[in-house]
PDB file of C-alpha atoms and ligand atoms in Angstrom:
ATOM      1  CA  MET Z   1      -0.954  14.512  19.218  1.00 64.00           C
ATOM      2  CA  SER Z   2      -4.356  14.562  18.901  1.00 70.00           C
ATOM      3  CA  GLN Z   3      -6.723  11.152  19.910  1.00 69.00           C
ATOM      4  CA  ASP Z   4      -7.312  11.040  15.891  1.00 66.00           C
ATOM      5  CA  GLN Z   5      -3.532  11.506  15.246  1.00 66.00           C
ATOM      6  CA  GLN Z   6      -2.998   8.203  17.644  1.00 87.00           C
ATOM      7  CA  ARG Z   7      -5.557   5.957  15.951  1.00 97.00           C
ATOM      8  CA  LYS Z   8      -4.892   3.683  12.963  1.00 98.00           C
ATOM      9  CA  ILE Z   9      -6.301   4.328   9.584  1.00 98.00           C
ATOM     10  CA  ALA Z  10      -7.844   1.497   7.332  1.00 99.00           C
ATOM     11  CA  ILE Z  11      -8.576   1.720   3.825  1.00 99.00           C
ATOM     12  CA  VAL Z  12     -11.548  -0.792   2.607  1.00 99.00           C
ATOM     13  CA  THR Z  13     -12.690  -1.253  -0.866  1.00 98.00           C
ATOM     14  CA  GLY Z  14     -15.866  -2.135  -1.403  1.00 98.00           C
ATOM     15  CA  GLY Z  15     -17.264  -0.706   2.121  1.00 98.00           C
ATOM     16  CA  SER Z  16     -20.538   0.446   1.146  1.00 98.00           C
ATOM     17  CA  ARG Z  17     -22.337  -3.219   1.254  1.00 97.00           C
ATOM     18  CA  GLY Z  18     -21.999  -6.399   2.635  1.00 98.00           C
ATOM     19  CA  ILE Z  19     -18.915  -7.751   3.790  1.00 98.00           C
ATOM     20  CA  GLY Z  20     -17.112  -4.428   3.271  1.00 98.00           C
ATOM     21  CA  ARG Z  21     -19.786  -2.626   5.120  1.00 98.00           C
ATOM     22  CA  SER Z  22     -19.381  -4.810   8.294  1.00 98.00           C
ATOM     23  CA  THR Z  23     -15.633  -4.379   8.152  1.00 99.00           C
ATOM     24  CA  VAL Z  24     -16.038  -0.751   8.183  1.00 99.00           C
ATOM     25  CA  GLU Z  25     -18.116  -0.971  10.853  1.00 98.00           C
ATOM     26  CA  SER Z  26     -16.039  -3.708  13.091  1.00 98.00           C
ATOM     27  CA  LEU Z  27     -13.192  -1.505  12.334  1.00 98.00           C
ATOM     28  CA  ALA Z  28     -14.892   1.723  13.474  1.00 98.00           C
ATOM     29  CA  ARG Z  29     -16.038  -0.067  17.017  1.00 98.00           C
ATOM     30  CA  ARG Z  30     -12.355  -0.914  17.478  1.00 98.00           C
ATOM     31  CA  GLY Z  31     -11.358   2.494  16.954  1.00 98.00           C
ATOM     32  CA  VAL Z  32     -10.020   2.649  13.803  1.00 98.00           C
ATOM     33  CA  ASN Z  33     -10.426   5.439  11.407  1.00 98.00           C
ATOM     34  CA  VAL Z  34     -11.662   4.494   7.841  1.00 98.00           C
ATOM     35  CA  ILE Z  35     -11.345   5.380   4.687  1.00 99.00           C
ATOM     36  CA  PHE Z  36     -13.967   3.253   2.716  1.00 98.00           C
ATOM     37  CA  THR Z  37     -14.912   3.065  -1.396  1.00 98.00           C
ATOM     38  CA  PHE Z  38     -18.141   2.554  -2.939  1.00 98.00           C
ATOM     39  CA  HIS Z  39     -18.749   1.936  -6.617  1.00 98.00           C
ATOM     40  CA  SER Z  40     -22.051   3.218  -7.639  1.00 96.00           C
ATOM     41  CA  HIS Z  41     -24.505   3.409  -4.593  1.00 94.00           C
ATOM     42  CA  SER Z  42     -23.378   6.588  -2.767  1.00 96.00           C
ATOM     43  CA  GLU Z  43     -26.570   6.758  -0.518  1.00 97.00           C
ATOM     44  CA  ASN Z  44     -25.342   3.385   0.837  1.00 97.00           C
ATOM     45  CA  ALA Z  45     -22.240   4.743   1.438  1.00 98.00           C
ATOM     46  CA  ASP Z  46     -23.619   7.602   3.119  1.00 98.00           C
ATOM     47  CA  ALA Z  47     -25.659   5.597   5.737  1.00 98.00           C
ATOM     48  CA  VAL Z  48     -22.134   3.618   6.124  1.00 98.00           C
ATOM     49  CA  VAL Z  49     -20.707   6.575   7.127  1.00 98.00           C
ATOM     50  CA  ALA Z  50     -22.810   8.023   9.393  1.00 98.00           C
ATOM     51  CA  GLY Z  51     -23.524   4.506  11.371  1.00 98.00           C
ATOM     52  CA  ALA Z  52     -19.569   4.066  11.602  1.00 98.00           C
ATOM     53  CA  LYS Z  53     -19.184   7.633  12.881  1.00 98.00           C
ATOM     54  CA  SER Z  54     -21.072   6.838  15.844  1.00 98.00           C
ATOM     55  CA  PHE Z  55     -18.489   4.975  17.442  1.00 98.00           C
ATOM     56  CA  GLY Z  56     -16.720   7.860  17.392  1.00 98.00           C
ATOM     57  CA  VAL Z  57     -14.048   8.017  14.804  1.00 98.00           C
ATOM     58  CA  GLN Z  58     -13.446   9.560  11.432  1.00 98.00           C
ATOM     59  CA  VAL Z  59     -15.231   7.867   8.295  1.00 98.00           C
ATOM     60  CA  PHE Z  60     -14.252   9.149   4.760  1.00 98.00           C
ATOM     61  CA  ALA Z  61     -16.279   7.448   1.547  1.00 98.00           C
ATOM     62  CA  LEU Z  62     -14.574   7.631  -1.842  1.00 98.00           C
ATOM     63  CA  GLN Z  63     -15.731   6.776  -5.088  1.00 98.00           C
ATOM     64  CA  LEU Z  64     -13.548   3.959  -6.727  1.00 98.00           C
ATOM     65  CA  ASP Z  65     -13.975   1.393 -10.147  1.00 98.00           C
ATOM     66  CA  ALA Z  66     -11.840  -1.302  -8.621  1.00 98.00           C
ATOM     67  CA  GLY Z  67     -11.501  -2.125 -12.292  1.00 97.00           C
ATOM     68  CA  LYS Z  68     -10.071   0.909 -13.567  1.00 98.00           C
ATOM     69  CA  VAL Z  69      -6.533   0.940 -13.191  1.00 98.00           C
ATOM     70  CA  SER Z  70      -6.195   4.242 -14.870  1.00 98.00           C
ATOM     71  CA  GLU Z  71      -8.172   6.293 -12.070  1.00 98.00           C
ATOM     72  CA  PHE Z  72      -5.926   5.121  -9.243  1.00 98.00           C
ATOM     73  CA  THR Z  73      -3.668   8.013  -9.206  1.00 98.00           C
ATOM     74  CA  ALA Z  74      -6.629  10.087  -8.831  1.00 98.00           C
ATOM     75  CA  PHE Z  75      -8.117   8.253  -6.391  1.00 98.00           C
ATOM     76  CA  GLU Z  76      -4.464   8.114  -4.854  1.00 98.00           C
ATOM     77  CA  GLU Z  77      -4.741  12.056  -4.316  1.00 98.00           C
ATOM     78  CA  ARG Z  78      -8.278  11.657  -3.114  1.00 98.00           C
ATOM     79  CA  VAL Z  79      -6.554   9.484  -0.363  1.00 99.00           C
ATOM     80  CA  LYS Z  80      -4.127  11.971   0.274  1.00 98.00           C
ATOM     81  CA  ALA Z  81      -6.685  14.340   1.121  1.00 98.00           C
ATOM     82  CA  ALA Z  82      -8.728  12.199   3.297  1.00 98.00           C
ATOM     83  CA  LEU Z  83      -5.310  11.554   5.396  1.00 98.00           C
ATOM     84  CA  ALA Z  84      -4.545  15.191   5.621  1.00 98.00           C
ATOM     85  CA  GLU Z  85      -7.848  15.763   7.364  1.00 98.00           C
ATOM     86  CA  LEU Z  86      -6.741  13.271   9.875  1.00 97.00           C
ATOM     87  CA  GLY Z  87      -3.716  14.823  10.099  1.00 97.00           C
ATOM     88  CA  ALA Z  88      -1.749  11.882   8.789  1.00 98.00           C
ATOM     89  CA  GLU Z  89       0.385  11.430   5.618  1.00 98.00           C
ATOM     90  CA  ARG Z  90      -0.006   7.358   5.920  1.00 98.00           C
ATOM     91  CA  PHE Z  91      -2.228   4.720   6.734  1.00 98.00           C
ATOM     92  CA  ASP Z  92      -2.064   1.429   8.414  1.00 98.00           C
ATOM     93  CA  TYR Z  93      -4.524  -1.046   7.063  1.00 98.00           C
ATOM     94  CA  LEU Z  94      -5.504  -2.310   3.554  1.00 99.00           C
ATOM     95  CA  VAL Z  95      -8.639  -4.205   2.480  1.00 99.00           C
ATOM     96  CA  ASN Z  96      -9.006  -5.394  -0.744  1.00 98.00           C
ATOM     97  CA  ASN Z  97     -12.511  -6.688  -0.904  1.00 98.00           C
ATOM     98  CA  ALA Z  98     -14.435  -4.695  -3.695  1.00 98.00           C
ATOM     99  CA  GLY Z  99     -16.225  -6.955  -6.112  1.00 97.00           C
ATOM    100  CA  ASN Z 100     -18.702  -7.836  -8.401  1.00 92.00           C
ATOM    101  CA  ASN Z 101     -20.323 -11.101  -9.773  1.00 81.00           C
ATOM    102  CA  HIS Z 102     -23.564 -10.698 -11.907  1.00 73.00           C
ATOM    103  CA  ARG Z 103     -24.141 -14.528 -12.492  1.00 83.00           C
ATOM    104  CA  ASN Z 104     -22.716 -18.055 -12.254  1.00 85.00           C
ATOM    105  CA  MET Z 105     -20.938 -18.394 -15.687  1.00 90.00           C
ATOM    106  CA  PRO Z 106     -20.505 -21.641 -17.205  1.00 92.00           C
ATOM    107  CA  LEU Z 107     -17.714 -22.509 -19.512  1.00 93.00           C
ATOM    108  CA  GLU Z 108     -20.033 -22.914 -22.377  1.00 94.00           C
ATOM    109  CA  SER Z 109     -21.459 -19.196 -22.196  1.00 95.00           C
ATOM    110  CA  VAL Z 110     -18.887 -16.777 -20.333  1.00 95.00           C
ATOM    111  CA  THR Z 111     -18.014 -14.225 -22.658  1.00 96.00           C
ATOM    112  CA  GLU Z 112     -14.717 -12.389 -23.027  1.00 96.00           C
ATOM    113  CA  GLU Z 113     -16.175  -9.167 -21.729  1.00 96.00           C
ATOM    114  CA  GLU Z 114     -17.494 -10.879 -18.566  1.00 95.00           C
ATOM    115  CA  MET Z 115     -13.621 -12.634 -18.001  1.00 96.00           C
ATOM    116  CA  ASP Z 116     -12.286  -9.456 -18.749  1.00 96.00           C
ATOM    117  CA  SER Z 117     -14.461  -7.528 -16.171  1.00 96.00           C
ATOM    118  CA  ILE Z 118     -13.992  -9.773 -13.268  1.00 96.00           C
ATOM    119  CA  TYR Z 119      -9.830 -10.288 -13.932  1.00 97.00           C
ATOM    120  CA  SER Z 120     -10.132  -5.929 -14.105  1.00 98.00           C
ATOM    121  CA  VAL Z 121     -11.914  -5.875 -10.809  1.00 98.00           C
ATOM    122  CA  HIS Z 122     -10.712  -9.051  -8.726  1.00 98.00           C
ATOM    123  CA  PHE Z 123      -7.353  -9.406  -9.469  1.00 98.00           C
ATOM    124  CA  LYS Z 124      -5.762  -6.519 -11.699  1.00 98.00           C
ATOM    125  CA  GLY Z 125      -7.439  -4.038  -9.604  1.00 98.00           C
ATOM    126  CA  VAL Z 126      -6.142  -5.704  -6.576  1.00 98.00           C
ATOM    127  CA  LEU Z 127      -2.637  -5.404  -7.561  1.00 98.00           C
ATOM    128  CA  PHE Z 128      -2.242  -1.869  -9.041  1.00 98.00           C
ATOM    129  CA  LEU Z 129      -4.266  -0.247  -6.243  1.00 99.00           C
ATOM    130  CA  THR Z 130      -1.933  -2.064  -3.803  1.00 99.00           C
ATOM    131  CA  GLN Z 131       1.044  -1.031  -5.893  1.00 98.00           C
ATOM    132  CA  THR Z 132      -0.351   2.646  -6.139  1.00 98.00           C
ATOM    133  CA  LEU Z 133      -1.464   2.991  -2.308  1.00 98.00           C
ATOM    134  CA  LEU Z 134       2.023   1.341  -0.817  1.00 98.00           C
ATOM    135  CA  PRO Z 135       3.984   4.545  -0.709  1.00 98.00           C
ATOM    136  CA  LEU Z 136       1.304   5.807   1.546  1.00 98.00           C
ATOM    137  CA  MET Z 137       1.205   2.802   3.868  1.00 98.00           C
ATOM    138  CA  ASN Z 138       3.055   2.875   7.207  1.00 98.00           C
ATOM    139  CA  ASP Z 139       5.780   0.492   7.379  1.00 98.00           C
ATOM    140  CA  GLY Z 140       4.239  -2.400   9.535  1.00 98.00           C
ATOM    141  CA  GLY Z 141       1.403  -2.362   8.083  1.00 98.00           C
ATOM    142  CA  ARG Z 142      -1.307  -5.159   7.267  1.00 98.00           C
ATOM    143  CA  ILE Z 143      -2.895  -6.090   3.769  1.00 98.00           C
ATOM    144  CA  VAL Z 144      -6.071  -8.255   3.855  1.00 99.00           C
ATOM    145  CA  ASN Z 145      -7.075  -9.773   0.301  1.00 99.00           C
ATOM    146  CA  VAL Z 146     -10.745 -11.205  -0.074  1.00 98.00           C
ATOM    147  CA  SER Z 147     -10.674 -14.302  -1.570  1.00 98.00           C
ATOM    148  CA  THR Z 148     -13.406 -17.029  -1.345  1.00 97.00           C
ATOM    149  CA  THR Z 149     -13.984 -20.769  -0.685  1.00 96.00           C
ATOM    150  CA  ARG Z 150     -14.738 -21.545  -4.233  1.00 95.00           C
ATOM    151  CA  THR Z 151     -10.671 -21.434  -4.887  1.00 97.00           C
ATOM    152  CA  ARG Z 152     -10.540 -24.794  -2.920  1.00 95.00           C
ATOM    153  CA  LEU Z 153     -14.081 -26.356  -3.926  1.00 94.00           C
ATOM    154  CA  SER Z 154     -14.660 -26.209  -7.962  1.00 92.00           C
ATOM    155  CA  SER Z 155     -18.539 -25.900  -8.703  1.00 89.00           C
ATOM    156  CA  ARG Z 156     -20.200 -25.412 -11.848  1.00 91.00           C
ATOM    157  CA  GLY Z 157     -20.441 -21.750 -13.178  1.00 92.00           C
ATOM    158  CA  GLY Z 158     -17.315 -20.841 -11.220  1.00 93.00           C
ATOM    159  CA  ALA Z 159     -14.569 -21.180 -13.364  1.00 94.00           C
ATOM    160  CA  ALA Z 160     -13.814 -17.792 -14.116  1.00 95.00           C
ATOM    161  CA  TYR Z 161     -14.726 -15.875 -10.946  1.00 95.00           C
ATOM    162  CA  ALA Z 162     -12.872 -18.668  -8.822  1.00 96.00           C
ATOM    163  CA  SER Z 163      -9.711 -18.748 -11.072  1.00 96.00           C
ATOM    164  CA  MET Z 164      -9.290 -15.172 -10.585  1.00 97.00           C
ATOM    165  CA  LYS Z 165      -9.772 -15.356  -6.594  1.00 97.00           C
ATOM    166  CA  GLY Z 166      -7.129 -18.227  -6.964  1.00 98.00           C
ATOM    167  CA  ALA Z 167      -4.776 -15.816  -8.532  1.00 98.00           C
ATOM    168  CA  VAL Z 168      -5.206 -13.310  -5.401  1.00 98.00           C
ATOM    169  CA  ASP Z 169      -4.099 -16.216  -3.018  1.00 98.00           C
ATOM    170  CA  VAL Z 170      -1.224 -16.637  -4.709  1.00 98.00           C
ATOM    171  CA  LEU Z 171      -0.553 -12.879  -5.000  1.00 98.00           C
ATOM    172  CA  SER Z 172      -1.029 -12.430  -1.418  1.00 98.00           C
ATOM    173  CA  ARG Z 173       1.791 -14.804  -0.680  1.00 98.00           C
ATOM    174  CA  HIS Z 174       4.236 -13.180  -2.904  1.00 98.00           C
ATOM    175  CA  MET Z 175       3.362  -9.604  -1.594  1.00 98.00           C
ATOM    176  CA  ALA Z 176       4.017 -11.236   1.870  1.00 98.00           C
ATOM    177  CA  THR Z 177       7.455 -12.205   0.424  1.00 98.00           C
ATOM    178  CA  GLU Z 178       8.248  -9.096  -1.264  1.00 98.00           C
ATOM    179  CA  LEU Z 179       6.438  -6.302   1.544  1.00 98.00           C
ATOM    180  CA  GLY Z 180       8.360  -8.310   4.252  1.00 98.00           C
ATOM    181  CA  PRO Z 181      11.070  -6.002   4.592  1.00 98.00           C
ATOM    182  CA  ARG Z 182       8.774  -3.365   5.146  1.00 98.00           C
ATOM    183  CA  ARG Z 183       6.992  -5.379   7.901  1.00 98.00           C
ATOM    184  CA  ILE Z 184       3.709  -5.324   6.289  1.00 98.00           C
ATOM    185  CA  THR Z 185       2.103  -8.380   6.578  1.00 98.00           C
ATOM    186  CA  VAL Z 186      -0.367  -9.951   3.872  1.00 98.00           C
ATOM    187  CA  ASN Z 187      -3.272 -12.195   4.330  1.00 98.00           C
ATOM    188  CA  VAL Z 188      -6.368 -13.665   2.634  1.00 98.00           C
ATOM    189  CA  ILE Z 189      -9.832 -14.010   4.278  1.00 98.00           C
ATOM    190  CA  ALA Z 190     -11.618 -16.892   2.434  1.00 98.00           C
ATOM    191  CA  PRO Z 191     -15.560 -16.623   2.968  1.00 98.00           C
ATOM    192  CA  GLY Z 192     -17.795 -19.489   2.398  1.00 97.00           C
ATOM    193  CA  ALA Z 193     -21.014 -18.230   0.729  1.00 96.00           C
ATOM    194  CA  VAL Z 194     -22.427 -15.140   2.538  1.00 97.00           C
ATOM    195  CA  ALA Z 195     -25.826 -13.964   2.164  1.00 95.00           C
ATOM    196  CA  THR Z 196     -25.115 -10.555   0.670  1.00 95.00           C
ATOM    197  CA  ASP Z 197     -26.320  -8.632  -2.777  1.00 93.00           C
ATOM    198  CA  PHE Z 198     -23.478 -10.513  -4.475  1.00 93.00           C
ATOM    199  CA  SER Z 199     -24.010 -12.646  -7.401  1.00 89.00           C
ATOM    200  CA  GLY Z 200     -27.668 -10.922  -7.570  1.00 89.00           C
ATOM    201  CA  GLY Z 201     -28.446 -11.936  -4.053  1.00 93.00           C
ATOM    202  CA  ILE Z 202     -28.478 -15.742  -4.834  1.00 92.00           C
ATOM    203  CA  VAL Z 203     -26.964 -17.196  -1.837  1.00 93.00           C
ATOM    204  CA  ARG Z 204     -29.458 -14.857   0.405  1.00 95.00           C
ATOM    205  CA  ASP Z 205     -32.696 -14.993  -1.799  1.00 94.00           C
ATOM    206  CA  ASN Z 206     -32.630 -18.243  -3.834  1.00 94.00           C
ATOM    207  CA  PRO Z 207     -33.865 -20.954  -0.701  1.00 95.00           C
ATOM    208  CA  GLU Z 208     -32.639 -23.767  -2.707  1.00 95.00           C
ATOM    209  CA  VAL Z 209     -29.374 -22.133  -2.717  1.00 94.00           C
ATOM    210  CA  ASN Z 210     -29.290 -21.413   0.825  1.00 95.00           C
ATOM    211  CA  LYS Z 211     -30.388 -24.841   1.961  1.00 96.00           C
ATOM    212  CA  LEU Z 212     -27.762 -26.628   0.234  1.00 95.00           C
ATOM    213  CA  VAL Z 213     -25.100 -24.292   1.561  1.00 95.00           C
ATOM    214  CA  ALA Z 214     -26.502 -24.544   5.042  1.00 97.00           C
ATOM    215  CA  ASN Z 215     -26.394 -28.506   4.572  1.00 97.00           C
ATOM    216  CA  HIS Z 216     -22.540 -28.043   3.679  1.00 96.00           C
ATOM    217  CA  THR Z 217     -21.714 -26.034   6.531  1.00 97.00           C
ATOM    218  CA  ALA Z 218     -20.787 -27.671   9.681  1.00 98.00           C
ATOM    219  CA  LEU Z 219     -22.375 -24.673  11.776  1.00 98.00           C
ATOM    220  CA  GLY Z 220     -25.690 -25.422  10.003  1.00 98.00           C
ATOM    221  CA  ARG Z 221     -26.573 -22.178   8.204  1.00 98.00           C
ATOM    222  CA  VAL Z 222     -25.246 -19.616   5.271  1.00 97.00           C
ATOM    223  CA  ALA Z 223     -23.174 -16.828   6.810  1.00 98.00           C
ATOM    224  CA  GLY Z 224     -24.054 -13.244   6.952  1.00 98.00           C
ATOM    225  CA  PRO Z 225     -21.945 -10.283   6.397  1.00 98.00           C
ATOM    226  CA  ASP Z 226     -21.408  -9.921  10.156  1.00 98.00           C
ATOM    227  CA  ASP Z 227     -19.552 -13.412  10.395  1.00 98.00           C
ATOM    228  CA  ILE Z 228     -16.923 -12.059   8.371  1.00 98.00           C
ATOM    229  CA  GLY Z 229     -16.435  -8.347   8.919  1.00 98.00           C
ATOM    230  CA  PRO Z 230     -15.357  -9.082  12.209  1.00 98.00           C
ATOM    231  CA  ALA Z 231     -12.775 -11.585  11.269  1.00 98.00           C
ATOM    232  CA  ILE Z 232     -11.022  -9.551   8.952  1.00 98.00           C
ATOM    233  CA  ALA Z 233     -10.827  -6.605  11.886  1.00 98.00           C
ATOM    234  CA  SER Z 234      -9.805  -9.051  14.267  1.00 98.00           C
ATOM    235  CA  LEU Z 235      -6.856  -9.989  11.863  1.00 98.00           C
ATOM    236  CA  LEU Z 236      -5.875  -6.655  11.423  1.00 98.00           C
ATOM    237  CA  ALA Z 237      -5.388  -6.000  15.405  1.00 95.00           C
ATOM    238  CA  ASP Z 238      -1.852  -5.930  16.737  1.00 94.00           C
ATOM    239  CA  ASP Z 239      -2.514  -9.597  18.572  1.00 95.00           C
ATOM    240  CA  ASN Z 240      -2.276 -11.165  14.762  1.00 97.00           C
ATOM    241  CA  GLY Z 241       0.911  -9.216  13.670  1.00 97.00           C
ATOM    242  CA  TRP Z 242       2.773 -12.550  13.277  1.00 98.00           C
ATOM    243  CA  VAL Z 243       0.344 -14.028  10.950  1.00 98.00           C
ATOM    244  CA  ASN Z 244       1.352 -13.678   7.740  1.00 98.00           C
ATOM    245  CA  GLY Z 245       1.251 -14.981   3.836  1.00 98.00           C
ATOM    246  CA  GLN Z 246      -1.902 -17.387   4.990  1.00 98.00           C
ATOM    247  CA  ARG Z 247      -5.117 -17.806   3.830  1.00 98.00           C
ATOM    248  CA  ILE Z 248      -7.803 -18.184   6.617  1.00 98.00           C
ATOM    249  CA  GLU Z 249     -11.223 -19.659   5.597  1.00 98.00           C
ATOM    250  CA  VAL Z 250     -14.147 -17.813   7.497  1.00 98.00           C
ATOM    251  CA  ASN Z 251     -17.125 -20.338   6.487  1.00 98.00           C
ATOM    252  CA  GLY Z 252     -18.259 -22.158   9.576  1.00 98.00           C
ATOM    253  CA  GLY Z 253     -16.733 -25.358   8.539  1.00 98.00           C
ATOM    254  CA  VAL Z 254     -17.242 -26.258   4.806  1.00 96.00           C
ATOM    255  CA  MET Z 255     -15.866 -29.550   3.518  1.00 91.00           C
ATOM    256  CA  MET Z 256     -12.625 -29.606   5.876  1.00 91.00           C
TER     257      MET Z 256
HETATM  258  N1  NAP G 301     -21.300 -12.892  -0.924  1.00 95.26           N
HETATM  259  C1  NAP G 301     -20.625 -14.394  -1.196  1.00 95.26           C
HETATM  260  O1  NAP G 301     -21.151 -15.056  -1.183  1.00 95.26           O
HETATM  261  C2  NAP G 301     -18.768 -14.197  -1.105  1.00 95.26           C
HETATM  262  C3  NAP G 301     -18.146 -15.260  -0.880  1.00 95.26           C
HETATM  263  C4  NAP G 301     -16.848 -15.207  -0.988  1.00 95.26           C
HETATM  264  C5  NAP G 301     -16.045 -13.760  -1.089  1.00 95.26           C
HETATM  265  N2  NAP G 301     -16.904 -12.968  -1.492  1.00 95.26           N
HETATM  266  C6  NAP G 301     -15.736 -11.481  -1.698  1.00 95.26           C
HETATM  267  O2  NAP G 301     -16.462 -11.028  -1.052  1.00 95.26           O
HETATM  268  C7  NAP G 301     -16.001  -9.374  -1.450  1.00 95.26           C
HETATM  269  C8  NAP G 301     -17.228  -8.580  -0.932  1.00 95.26           C
HETATM  270  O3  NAP G 301     -18.743  -9.531  -1.741  1.00 95.26           O
HETATM  271  P1  NAP G 301     -20.013  -8.846  -0.960  1.00 95.26           P
HETATM  272  O4  NAP G 301     -21.020 -10.129  -0.933  1.00 95.26           O
HETATM  273  O5  NAP G 301     -19.731  -8.155   0.153  1.00 95.26           O
HETATM  274  O6  NAP G 301     -20.581  -8.420  -2.354  1.00 95.26           O
HETATM  275  P2  NAP G 301     -21.875  -6.698  -2.058  1.00 95.26           P
HETATM  276  O7  NAP G 301     -22.627  -6.827  -1.034  1.00 95.26           O
HETATM  277  O8  NAP G 301     -22.254  -6.851  -3.622  1.00 95.26           O
HETATM  278  O9  NAP G 301     -20.935  -5.545  -1.870  1.00 95.26           O
HETATM  279  C9  NAP G 301     -19.825  -5.274  -3.041  1.00 95.26           C
HETATM  280  C10 NAP G 301     -19.286  -3.813  -2.818  1.00 95.26           C
HETATM  281  O10 NAP G 301     -18.187  -3.813  -3.911  1.00 95.26           O
HETATM  282  C11 NAP G 301     -18.566  -2.505  -4.319  1.00 95.26           C
HETATM  283  N3  NAP G 301     -18.310  -2.677  -6.008  1.00 95.26           N
HETATM  284  C12 NAP G 301     -18.859  -3.533  -6.773  1.00 95.26           C
HETATM  285  N4  NAP G 301     -18.383  -3.558  -7.876  1.00 95.26           N
HETATM  286  C13 NAP G 301     -17.246  -2.631  -7.975  1.00 95.26           C
HETATM  287  C14 NAP G 301     -16.000  -2.062  -8.868  1.00 95.26           C
HETATM  288  N5  NAP G 301     -16.191  -2.260 -10.024  1.00 95.26           N
HETATM  289  N6  NAP G 301     -15.258  -1.279  -8.158  1.00 95.26           N
HETATM  290  C15 NAP G 301     -15.365  -1.135  -6.899  1.00 95.26           C
HETATM  291  N7  NAP G 301     -16.018  -1.056  -6.250  1.00 95.26           N
HETATM  292  C16 NAP G 301     -17.111  -2.099  -6.459  1.00 95.26           C
HETATM  293  C17 NAP G 301     -19.804  -2.394  -4.197  1.00 95.26           C
HETATM  294  O11 NAP G 301     -20.093  -0.702  -4.166  1.00 95.26           O
HETATM  295  P3  NAP G 301     -21.824  -0.278  -4.540  1.00 95.26           P
HETATM  296  O12 NAP G 301     -22.614  -0.707  -3.701  1.00 95.26           O
HETATM  297  O13 NAP G 301     -21.417   0.888  -4.859  1.00 95.26           O
HETATM  298  O14 NAP G 301     -21.957  -1.107  -5.907  1.00 95.26           O
HETATM  299  C18 NAP G 301     -20.174  -2.808  -2.693  1.00 95.26           C
HETATM  300  O15 NAP G 301     -19.493  -2.114  -1.864  1.00 95.26           O
HETATM  301  C19 NAP G 301     -16.121  -9.828  -3.015  1.00 95.26           C
HETATM  302  O16 NAP G 301     -14.543  -9.608  -3.130  1.00 95.26           O
HETATM  303  C20 NAP G 301     -16.668 -11.164  -2.910  1.00 95.26           C
HETATM  304  O17 NAP G 301     -15.783 -11.715  -4.305  1.00 95.26           O
HETATM  305  C21 NAP G 301     -18.184 -12.875  -1.464  1.00 95.26           C
END
C-alpha cells in the first residue's frame, strides 16, 4: 500500500477562504489528503491547493454550490473521481463549513429570498450533502459541522442566520445518534466572531464591531481563521475519537 493510500482523506466544504482554508491547511500539515470545495473564486482555490500541497499531501479543489441539492449527485461523481486518483474508494472526514451571509438581517427587513438562501446553504445543504456522501465515508469516520456562538447569544439582525445554525446544532446530535452504529462521530464547532470575508468582512474591517467583539472576549481580541481551523483539525484526530454529539465553542471565551 502506498503512503497516499494510508493517509486519511478529508472533504471540507468552503475550503477556499477563511475558516475552511485554515482547516484545509491544518489537515494538510497533519498529513491528511484533502478534497475541498469552493463556490465562485477558483483563483483562491488554486492558491489553497498549492499551499496545502507543500505539506506533501494530495489536495483537490472541486466547485460546489452548497445550496443546490440537485447538483449533489454530480458532485458525488467528482468526489469519486478524486478518490480514485488517491487510489481510494472512501474518505474519512467531512467538514460542513461552507457558508455565506451577506448582511445583518433585522426581522423587519429580511426577505423571503434571503431566508431561503440561508436555509439552503446553511441547513438543507448540510443535511443532503452529508446524506449524499455517507455511502462514500468509511465506517469509523468523523463529521464536523460548523455553527456559531450566535445560536447561544442573541443579537440584532441574527434571527435568520442564527436560527439555521441552531438547526445545525440539533441536526448534528441526531446525526450522531443515527450514525453511531457505523462508529461515525458527529460534532459541532461553534466559532465566535472571526475576522474573515464573511458578512462583508464586518468583523475584520469595521473597527467598532472589532472592538466590541474584543471587549466581550476573555482573551481580548477578535479571532482569525487560524484560531479555528486547527481546532477543527484536532477534533478530527484519533485522540478525540470518543468526543461525540457535542457542540464545542471556539471563541476565546465569550459570555461564559
Ligand atoms: N466569520 C465568522 O465570524 C463566523 C463565525 C461563526 C461561524 N462562521 C461560519 O463559518 C463558516 C465559514 O465562514 P468564513 O468566515 O470562513 O467565511 P468566508 O471567509 O466568507 O468563506 C466562505 C467559504 O464558503 C464558500 N461558499 C460561499 N458560498 C457558498 C455556497 N453557496 N456554496 C458553497 N460554498 C460557498 C466560499 O467559496 P468562494 O471563495 O468560492 O466564494 C468560501 O470558501 C460559515 O459556515 C459561517 O457561517 C463564521
